[in-house]
PDB file of C-alpha atoms and ligand atoms in Angstrom:
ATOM      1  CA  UNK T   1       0.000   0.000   0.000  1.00 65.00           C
ATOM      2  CA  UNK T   2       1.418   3.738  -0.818  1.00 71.00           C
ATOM      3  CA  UNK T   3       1.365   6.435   1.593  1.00 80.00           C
ATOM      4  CA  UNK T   4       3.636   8.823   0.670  1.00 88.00           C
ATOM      5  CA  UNK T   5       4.847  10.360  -2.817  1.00 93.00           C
ATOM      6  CA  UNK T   6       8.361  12.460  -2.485  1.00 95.00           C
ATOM      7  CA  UNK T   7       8.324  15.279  -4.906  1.00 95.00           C
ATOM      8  CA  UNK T   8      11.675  15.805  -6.628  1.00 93.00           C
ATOM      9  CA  UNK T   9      12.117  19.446  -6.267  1.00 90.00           C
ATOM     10  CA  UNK T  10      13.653  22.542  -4.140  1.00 86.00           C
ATOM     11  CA  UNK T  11      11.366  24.851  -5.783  1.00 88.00           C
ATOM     12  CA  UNK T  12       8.650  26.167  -2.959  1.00 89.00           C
ATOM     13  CA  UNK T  13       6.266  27.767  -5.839  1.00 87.00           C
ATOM     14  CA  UNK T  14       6.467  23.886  -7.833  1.00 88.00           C
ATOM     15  CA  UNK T  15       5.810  22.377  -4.476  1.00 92.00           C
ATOM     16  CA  UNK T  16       2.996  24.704  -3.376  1.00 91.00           C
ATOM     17  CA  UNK T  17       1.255  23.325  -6.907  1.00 89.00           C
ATOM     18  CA  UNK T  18       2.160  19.574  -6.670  1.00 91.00           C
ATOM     19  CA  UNK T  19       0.477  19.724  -3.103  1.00 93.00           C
ATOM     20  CA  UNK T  20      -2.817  20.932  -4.074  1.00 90.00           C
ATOM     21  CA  UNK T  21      -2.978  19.217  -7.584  1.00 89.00           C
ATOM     22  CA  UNK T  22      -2.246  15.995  -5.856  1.00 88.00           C
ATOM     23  CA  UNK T  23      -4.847  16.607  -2.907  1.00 88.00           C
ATOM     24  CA  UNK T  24      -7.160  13.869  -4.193  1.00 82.00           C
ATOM     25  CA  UNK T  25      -5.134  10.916  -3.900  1.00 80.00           C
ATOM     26  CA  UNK T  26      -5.208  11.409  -0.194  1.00 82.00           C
ATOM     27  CA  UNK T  27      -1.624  10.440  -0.035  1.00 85.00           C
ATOM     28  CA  UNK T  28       1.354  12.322   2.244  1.00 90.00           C
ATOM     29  CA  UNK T  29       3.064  14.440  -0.522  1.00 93.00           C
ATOM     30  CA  UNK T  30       6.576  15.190   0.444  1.00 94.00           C
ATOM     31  CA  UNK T  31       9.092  17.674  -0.668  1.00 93.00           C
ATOM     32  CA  UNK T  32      12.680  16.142  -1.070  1.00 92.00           C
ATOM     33  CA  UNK T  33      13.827  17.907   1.349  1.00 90.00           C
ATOM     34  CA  UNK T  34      11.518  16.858   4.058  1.00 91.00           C
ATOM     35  CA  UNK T  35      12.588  13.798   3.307  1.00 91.00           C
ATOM     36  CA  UNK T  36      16.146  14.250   4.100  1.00 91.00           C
ATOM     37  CA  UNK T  37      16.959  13.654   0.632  1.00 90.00           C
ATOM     38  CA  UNK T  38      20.312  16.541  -0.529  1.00 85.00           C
ATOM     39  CA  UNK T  39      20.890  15.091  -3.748  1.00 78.00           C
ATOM     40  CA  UNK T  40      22.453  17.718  -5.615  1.00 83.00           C
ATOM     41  CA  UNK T  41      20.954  16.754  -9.056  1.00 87.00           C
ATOM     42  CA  UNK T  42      22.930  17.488 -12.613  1.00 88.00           C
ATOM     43  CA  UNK T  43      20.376  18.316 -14.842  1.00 89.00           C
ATOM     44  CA  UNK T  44      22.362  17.516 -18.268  1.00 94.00           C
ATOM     45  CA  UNK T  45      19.167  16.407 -20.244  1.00 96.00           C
ATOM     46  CA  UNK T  46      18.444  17.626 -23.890  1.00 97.00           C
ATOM     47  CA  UNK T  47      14.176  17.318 -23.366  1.00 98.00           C
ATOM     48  CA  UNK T  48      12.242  18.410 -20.274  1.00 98.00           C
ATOM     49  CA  UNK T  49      11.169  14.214 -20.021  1.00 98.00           C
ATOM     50  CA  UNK T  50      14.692  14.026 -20.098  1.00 98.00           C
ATOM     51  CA  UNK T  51      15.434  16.089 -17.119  1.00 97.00           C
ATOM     52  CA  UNK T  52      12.596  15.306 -15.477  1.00 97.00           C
ATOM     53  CA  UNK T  53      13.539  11.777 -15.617  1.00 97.00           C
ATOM     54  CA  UNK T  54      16.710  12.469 -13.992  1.00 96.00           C
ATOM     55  CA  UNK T  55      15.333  14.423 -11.083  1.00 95.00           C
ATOM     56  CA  UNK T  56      13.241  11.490 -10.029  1.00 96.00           C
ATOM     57  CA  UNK T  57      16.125   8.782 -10.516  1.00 95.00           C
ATOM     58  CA  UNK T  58      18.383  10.429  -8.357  1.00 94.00           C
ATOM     59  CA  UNK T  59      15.534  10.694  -5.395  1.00 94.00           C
ATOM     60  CA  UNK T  60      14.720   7.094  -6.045  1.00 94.00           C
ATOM     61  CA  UNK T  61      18.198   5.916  -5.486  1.00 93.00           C
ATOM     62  CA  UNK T  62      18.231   7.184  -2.651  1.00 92.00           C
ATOM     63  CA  UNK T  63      14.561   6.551  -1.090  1.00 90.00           C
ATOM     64  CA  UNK T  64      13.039   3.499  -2.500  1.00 84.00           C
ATOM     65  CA  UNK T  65       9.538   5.393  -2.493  1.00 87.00           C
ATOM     66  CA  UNK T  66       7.764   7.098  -5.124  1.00 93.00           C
ATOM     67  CA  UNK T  67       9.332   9.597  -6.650  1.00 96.00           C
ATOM     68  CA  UNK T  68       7.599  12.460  -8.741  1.00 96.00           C
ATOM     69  CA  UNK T  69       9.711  15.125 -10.557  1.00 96.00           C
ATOM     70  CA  UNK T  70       8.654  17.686 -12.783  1.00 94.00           C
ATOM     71  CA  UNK T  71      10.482  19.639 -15.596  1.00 96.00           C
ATOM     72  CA  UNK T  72       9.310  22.682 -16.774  1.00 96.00           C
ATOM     73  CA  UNK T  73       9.728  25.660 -18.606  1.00 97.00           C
ATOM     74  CA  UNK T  74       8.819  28.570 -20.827  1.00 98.00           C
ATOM     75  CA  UNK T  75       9.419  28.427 -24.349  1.00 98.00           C
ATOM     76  CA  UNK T  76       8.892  31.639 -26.483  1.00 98.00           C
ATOM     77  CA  UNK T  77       8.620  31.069 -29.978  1.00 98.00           C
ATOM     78  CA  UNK T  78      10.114  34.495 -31.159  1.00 98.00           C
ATOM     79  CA  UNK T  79      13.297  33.807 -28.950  1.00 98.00           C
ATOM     80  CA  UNK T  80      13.654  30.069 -30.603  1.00 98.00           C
ATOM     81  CA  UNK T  81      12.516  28.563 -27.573  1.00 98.00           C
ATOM     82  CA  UNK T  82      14.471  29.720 -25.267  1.00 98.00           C
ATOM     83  CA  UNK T  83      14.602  29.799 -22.359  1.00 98.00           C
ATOM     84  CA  UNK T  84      13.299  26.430 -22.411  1.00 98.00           C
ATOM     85  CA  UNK T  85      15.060  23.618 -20.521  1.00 97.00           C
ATOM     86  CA  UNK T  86      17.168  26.238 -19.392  1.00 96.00           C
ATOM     87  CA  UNK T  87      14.306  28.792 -17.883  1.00 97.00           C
ATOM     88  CA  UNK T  88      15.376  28.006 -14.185  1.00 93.00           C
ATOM     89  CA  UNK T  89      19.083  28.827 -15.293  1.00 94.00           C
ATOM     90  CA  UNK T  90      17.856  31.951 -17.481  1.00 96.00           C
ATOM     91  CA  UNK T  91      20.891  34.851 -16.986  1.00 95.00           C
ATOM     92  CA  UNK T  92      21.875  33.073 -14.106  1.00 94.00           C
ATOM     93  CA  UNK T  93      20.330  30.947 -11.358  1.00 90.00           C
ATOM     94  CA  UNK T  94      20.643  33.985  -8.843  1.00 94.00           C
ATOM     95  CA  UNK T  95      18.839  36.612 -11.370  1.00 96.00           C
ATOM     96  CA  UNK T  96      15.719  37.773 -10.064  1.00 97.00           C
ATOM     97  CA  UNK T  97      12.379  36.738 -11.920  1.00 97.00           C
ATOM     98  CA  UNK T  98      11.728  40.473 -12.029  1.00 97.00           C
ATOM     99  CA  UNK T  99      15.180  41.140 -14.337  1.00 97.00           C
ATOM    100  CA  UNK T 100      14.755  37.838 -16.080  1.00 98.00           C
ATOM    101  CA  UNK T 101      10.687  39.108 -16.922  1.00 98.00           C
ATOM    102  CA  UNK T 102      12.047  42.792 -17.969  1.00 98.00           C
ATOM    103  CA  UNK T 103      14.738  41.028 -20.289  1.00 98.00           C
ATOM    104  CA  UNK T 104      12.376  38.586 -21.991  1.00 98.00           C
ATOM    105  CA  UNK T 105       9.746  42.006 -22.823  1.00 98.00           C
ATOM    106  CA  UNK T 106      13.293  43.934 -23.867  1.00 98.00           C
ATOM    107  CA  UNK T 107      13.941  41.082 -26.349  1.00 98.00           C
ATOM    108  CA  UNK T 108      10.470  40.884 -27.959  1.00 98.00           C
ATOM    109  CA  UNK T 109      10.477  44.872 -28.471  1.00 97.00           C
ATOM    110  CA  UNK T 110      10.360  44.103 -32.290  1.00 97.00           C
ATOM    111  CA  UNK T 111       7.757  41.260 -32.265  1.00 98.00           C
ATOM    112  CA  UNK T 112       4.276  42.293 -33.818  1.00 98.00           C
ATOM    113  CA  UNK T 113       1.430  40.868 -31.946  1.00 97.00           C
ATOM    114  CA  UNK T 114       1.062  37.559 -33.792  1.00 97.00           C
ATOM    115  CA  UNK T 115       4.913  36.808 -32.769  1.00 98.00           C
ATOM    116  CA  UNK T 116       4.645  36.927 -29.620  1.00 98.00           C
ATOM    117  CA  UNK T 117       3.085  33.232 -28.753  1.00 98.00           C
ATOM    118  CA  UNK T 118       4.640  31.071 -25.949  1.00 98.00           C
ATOM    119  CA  UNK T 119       3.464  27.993 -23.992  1.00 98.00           C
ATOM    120  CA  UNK T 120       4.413  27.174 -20.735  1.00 98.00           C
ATOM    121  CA  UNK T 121       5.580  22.744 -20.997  1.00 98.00           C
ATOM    122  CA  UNK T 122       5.815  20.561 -17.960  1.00 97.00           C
ATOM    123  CA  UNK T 123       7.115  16.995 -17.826  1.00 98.00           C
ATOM    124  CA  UNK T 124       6.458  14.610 -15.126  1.00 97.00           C
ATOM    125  CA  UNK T 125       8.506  12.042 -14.351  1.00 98.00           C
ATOM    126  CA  UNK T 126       7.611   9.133 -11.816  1.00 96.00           C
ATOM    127  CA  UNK T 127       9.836   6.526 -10.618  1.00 96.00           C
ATOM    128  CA  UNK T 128       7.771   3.509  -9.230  1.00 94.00           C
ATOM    129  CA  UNK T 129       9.544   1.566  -5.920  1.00 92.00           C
ATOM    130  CA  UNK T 130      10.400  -1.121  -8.280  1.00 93.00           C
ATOM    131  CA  UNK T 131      11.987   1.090 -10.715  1.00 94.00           C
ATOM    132  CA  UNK T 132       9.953   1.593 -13.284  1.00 95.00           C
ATOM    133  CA  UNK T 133       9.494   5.089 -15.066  1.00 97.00           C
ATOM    134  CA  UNK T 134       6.666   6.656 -16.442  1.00 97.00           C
ATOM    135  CA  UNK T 135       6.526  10.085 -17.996  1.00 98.00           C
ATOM    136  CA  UNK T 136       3.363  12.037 -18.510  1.00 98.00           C
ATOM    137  CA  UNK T 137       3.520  16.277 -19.922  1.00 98.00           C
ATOM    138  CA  UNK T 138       1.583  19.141 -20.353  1.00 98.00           C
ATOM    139  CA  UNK T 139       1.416  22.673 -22.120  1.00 98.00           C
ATOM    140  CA  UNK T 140      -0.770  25.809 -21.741  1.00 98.00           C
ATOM    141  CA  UNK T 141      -0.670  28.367 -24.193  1.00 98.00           C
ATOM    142  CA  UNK T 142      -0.260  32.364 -23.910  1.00 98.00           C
ATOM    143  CA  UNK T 143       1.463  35.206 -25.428  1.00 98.00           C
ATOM    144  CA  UNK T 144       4.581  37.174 -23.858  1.00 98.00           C
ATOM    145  CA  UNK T 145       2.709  40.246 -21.782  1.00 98.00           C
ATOM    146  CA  UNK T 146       4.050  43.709 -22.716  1.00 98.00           C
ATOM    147  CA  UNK T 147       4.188  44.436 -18.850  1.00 98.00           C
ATOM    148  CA  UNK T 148       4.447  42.108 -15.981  1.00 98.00           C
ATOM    149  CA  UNK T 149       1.411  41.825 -14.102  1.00 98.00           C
ATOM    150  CA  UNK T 150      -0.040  40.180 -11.334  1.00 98.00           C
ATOM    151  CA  UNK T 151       1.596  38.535  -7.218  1.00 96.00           C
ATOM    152  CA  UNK T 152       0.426  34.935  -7.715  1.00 95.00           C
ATOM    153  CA  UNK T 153       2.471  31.804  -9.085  1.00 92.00           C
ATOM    154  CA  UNK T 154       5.719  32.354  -9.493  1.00 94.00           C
ATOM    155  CA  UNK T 155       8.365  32.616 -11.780  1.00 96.00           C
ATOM    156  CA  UNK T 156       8.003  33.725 -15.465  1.00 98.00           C
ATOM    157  CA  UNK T 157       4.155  34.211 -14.584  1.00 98.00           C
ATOM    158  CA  UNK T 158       3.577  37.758 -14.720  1.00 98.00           C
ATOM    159  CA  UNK T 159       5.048  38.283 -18.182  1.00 98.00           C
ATOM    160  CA  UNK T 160       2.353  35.364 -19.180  1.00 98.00           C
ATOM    161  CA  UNK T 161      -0.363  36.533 -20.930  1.00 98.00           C
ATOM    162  CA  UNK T 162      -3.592  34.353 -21.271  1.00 98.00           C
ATOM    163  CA  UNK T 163      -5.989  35.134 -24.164  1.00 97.00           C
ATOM    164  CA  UNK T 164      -8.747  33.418 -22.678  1.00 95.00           C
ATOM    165  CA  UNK T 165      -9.075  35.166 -19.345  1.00 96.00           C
ATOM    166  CA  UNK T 166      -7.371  38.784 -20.241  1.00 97.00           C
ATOM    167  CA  UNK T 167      -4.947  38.566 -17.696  1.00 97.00           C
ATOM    168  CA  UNK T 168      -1.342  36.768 -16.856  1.00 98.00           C
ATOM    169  CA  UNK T 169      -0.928  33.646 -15.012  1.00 97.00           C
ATOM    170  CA  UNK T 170       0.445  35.553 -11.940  1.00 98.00           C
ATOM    171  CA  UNK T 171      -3.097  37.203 -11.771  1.00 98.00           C
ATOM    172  CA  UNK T 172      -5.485  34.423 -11.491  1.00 96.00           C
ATOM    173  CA  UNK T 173      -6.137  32.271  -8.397  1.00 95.00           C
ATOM    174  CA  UNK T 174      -4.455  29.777  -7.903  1.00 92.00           C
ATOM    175  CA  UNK T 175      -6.981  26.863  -8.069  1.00 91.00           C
ATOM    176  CA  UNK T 176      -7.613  28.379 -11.557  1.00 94.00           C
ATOM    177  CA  UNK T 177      -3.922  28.191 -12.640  1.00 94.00           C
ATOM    178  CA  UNK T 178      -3.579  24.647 -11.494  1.00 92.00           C
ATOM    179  CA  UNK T 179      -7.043  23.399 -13.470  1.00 94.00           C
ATOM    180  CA  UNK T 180      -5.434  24.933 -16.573  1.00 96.00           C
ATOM    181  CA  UNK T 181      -1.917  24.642 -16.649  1.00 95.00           C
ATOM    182  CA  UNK T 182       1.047  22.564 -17.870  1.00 97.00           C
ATOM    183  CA  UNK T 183       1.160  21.546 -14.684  1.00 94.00           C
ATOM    184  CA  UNK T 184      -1.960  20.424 -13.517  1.00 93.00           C
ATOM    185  CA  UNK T 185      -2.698  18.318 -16.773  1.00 96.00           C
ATOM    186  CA  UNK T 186       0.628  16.634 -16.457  1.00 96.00           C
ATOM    187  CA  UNK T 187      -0.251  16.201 -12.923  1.00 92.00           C
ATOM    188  CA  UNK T 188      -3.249  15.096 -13.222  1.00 93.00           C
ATOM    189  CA  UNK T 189      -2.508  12.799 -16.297  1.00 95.00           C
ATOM    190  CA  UNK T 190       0.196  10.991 -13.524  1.00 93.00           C
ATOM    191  CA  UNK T 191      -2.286  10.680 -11.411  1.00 89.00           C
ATOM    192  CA  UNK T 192      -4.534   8.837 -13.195  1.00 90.00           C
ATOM    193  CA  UNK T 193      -1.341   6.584 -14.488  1.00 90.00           C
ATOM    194  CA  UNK T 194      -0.476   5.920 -10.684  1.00 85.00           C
ATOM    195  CA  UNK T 195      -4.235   5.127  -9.684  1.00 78.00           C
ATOM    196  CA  UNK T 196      -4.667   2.981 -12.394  1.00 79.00           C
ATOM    197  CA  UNK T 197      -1.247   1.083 -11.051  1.00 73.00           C
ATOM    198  CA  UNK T 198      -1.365   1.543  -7.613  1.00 61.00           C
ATOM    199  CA  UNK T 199      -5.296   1.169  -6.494  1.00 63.00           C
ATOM    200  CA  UNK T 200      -5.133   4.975  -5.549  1.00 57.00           C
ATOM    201  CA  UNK T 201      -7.423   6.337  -7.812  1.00 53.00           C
ATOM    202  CA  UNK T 202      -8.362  10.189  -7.361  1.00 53.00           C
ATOM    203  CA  UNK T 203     -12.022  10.634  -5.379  1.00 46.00           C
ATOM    204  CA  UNK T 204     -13.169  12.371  -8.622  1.00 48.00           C
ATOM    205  CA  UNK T 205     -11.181  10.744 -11.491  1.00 42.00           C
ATOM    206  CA  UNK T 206     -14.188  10.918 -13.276  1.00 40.00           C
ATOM    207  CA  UNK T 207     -14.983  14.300 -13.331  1.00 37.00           C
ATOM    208  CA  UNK T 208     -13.152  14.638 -17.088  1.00 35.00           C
ATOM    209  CA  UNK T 209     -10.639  16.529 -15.651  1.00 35.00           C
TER     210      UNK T 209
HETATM  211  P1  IMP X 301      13.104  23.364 -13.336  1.00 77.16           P
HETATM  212  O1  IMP X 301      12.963  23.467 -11.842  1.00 77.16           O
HETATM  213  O2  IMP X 301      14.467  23.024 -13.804  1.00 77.16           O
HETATM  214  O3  IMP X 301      12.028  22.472 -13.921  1.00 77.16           O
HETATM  215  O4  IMP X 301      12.840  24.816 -13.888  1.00 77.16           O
HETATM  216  C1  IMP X 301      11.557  25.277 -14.069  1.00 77.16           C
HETATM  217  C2  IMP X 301      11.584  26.782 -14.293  1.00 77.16           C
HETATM  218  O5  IMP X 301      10.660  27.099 -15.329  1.00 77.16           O
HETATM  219  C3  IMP X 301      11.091  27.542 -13.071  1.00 77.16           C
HETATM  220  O6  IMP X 301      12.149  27.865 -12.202  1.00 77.16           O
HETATM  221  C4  IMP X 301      10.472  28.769 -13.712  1.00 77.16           C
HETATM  222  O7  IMP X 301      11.477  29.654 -14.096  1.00 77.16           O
HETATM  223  C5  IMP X 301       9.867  28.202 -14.976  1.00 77.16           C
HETATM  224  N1  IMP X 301       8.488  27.743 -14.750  1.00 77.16           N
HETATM  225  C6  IMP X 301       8.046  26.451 -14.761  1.00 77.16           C
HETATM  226  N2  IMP X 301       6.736  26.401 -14.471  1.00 77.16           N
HETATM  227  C7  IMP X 301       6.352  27.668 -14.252  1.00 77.16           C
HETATM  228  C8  IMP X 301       5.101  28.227 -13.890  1.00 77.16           C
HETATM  229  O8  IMP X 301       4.086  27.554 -13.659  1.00 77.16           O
HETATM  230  N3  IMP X 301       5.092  29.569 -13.767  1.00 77.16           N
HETATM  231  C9  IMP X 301       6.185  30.339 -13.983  1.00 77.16           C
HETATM  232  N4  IMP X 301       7.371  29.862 -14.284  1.00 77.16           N
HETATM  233  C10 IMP X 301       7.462  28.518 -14.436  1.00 77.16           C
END
């Protein structure tokens, strides 16, 4: 029987999200770090499965429980993807989000409107006790803001802009951000994986999610 699923990350704003996404499996979700785990992870993947994949191996090894890691990123289509794999390590681990945000707006001064598309990918990675791997991902789309907006999420969110609901991703609540984003449809496309493996099947796995 599973009781607990270690999340592979340092990141407070990923944890936050993997905490109330995972809510329904009624399962003790626990960051690495409350789990004594100071791995100190080289993430030299080329794909965010890649990475992701790594993240959750290196918990694993040293665990034995489930392991869930996520991998995720920003890719802006006028910048040729960038930041990408690389958004966490964008000008420099230590940068602020609020230079990193001004610098991405600088470099799409010269976009028109149509060019300035982006989508926000997340790959999950789980590592079963027994070993085995499963990857699940998701994407949301939005456009690069022309101003950062907005206190919630974290990250690259204020600078993303989403059509549908005229504002950025830092300005809706959260329960909304997790329903729609990369995130919470990789999330929630693990989940179902692990229920259908493990017997824990979400209260509402059903709803269409
Ligand atoms: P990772 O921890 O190596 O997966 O890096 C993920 C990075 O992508 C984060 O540190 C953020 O910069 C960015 N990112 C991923 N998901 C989000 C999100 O939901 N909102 C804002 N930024 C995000």
């Amino acid at each position: 029987m599973i009781h607990k699923i270690i999340v592979a990350t340092g990141n407070a704003g990923k944890m936050r999200e993997f905490r109330m996404i995972l809510a329904d499996l009624g399962l003790e979700i626990i960051s690495m770090k409350d789990a004594g785990v100071t791995a100190d992870i080289v993430e030299d993947g080329t794909t965010f499965a890649e990475n992701a994949e790594i993240k959750a191996k290196a918990v694993w090894r040293q665990t034995g429980d489930i392991v869930l890691a996520d991998d995720s990123g920003l890719v802006v289509d006028y910048l040729n993807g960038e930041p990408g794999i690389y958004s966490a390590r964008y000008l420099g681990e230590d940068t602020s989000y609020e230079v990193k945000n001004r610098i991405i707006i600088d470099r799409l001064a010269d976009a028109k409107e149509e060019e300035r598309t982006a989508r926000f990918v997340c790959a999950i990675a789980a590592v079963l006790p027994d070993g085995r791997v499963l990857h699940t991902e998701g994407t949301v789309e939005g456009v690069i803001a022309h101003e950062p907006a907005g206190s919630g999420g974290f990250g690259y969110d204020p600078i993303f802009w989403l059509p549908e609901y005229g504002c950025t991703s830092a300005e809706i609540p959260a329960e909304k951000k997790n329903e729609i984003s990369h995130r919470g449809k990789a999330l929630r496309a693990m989940e179902r994986l692990l229920g259908s493996l493990t017997g824990t099947e979400p209260a509402d796995s059903d709803s269409g999610r």
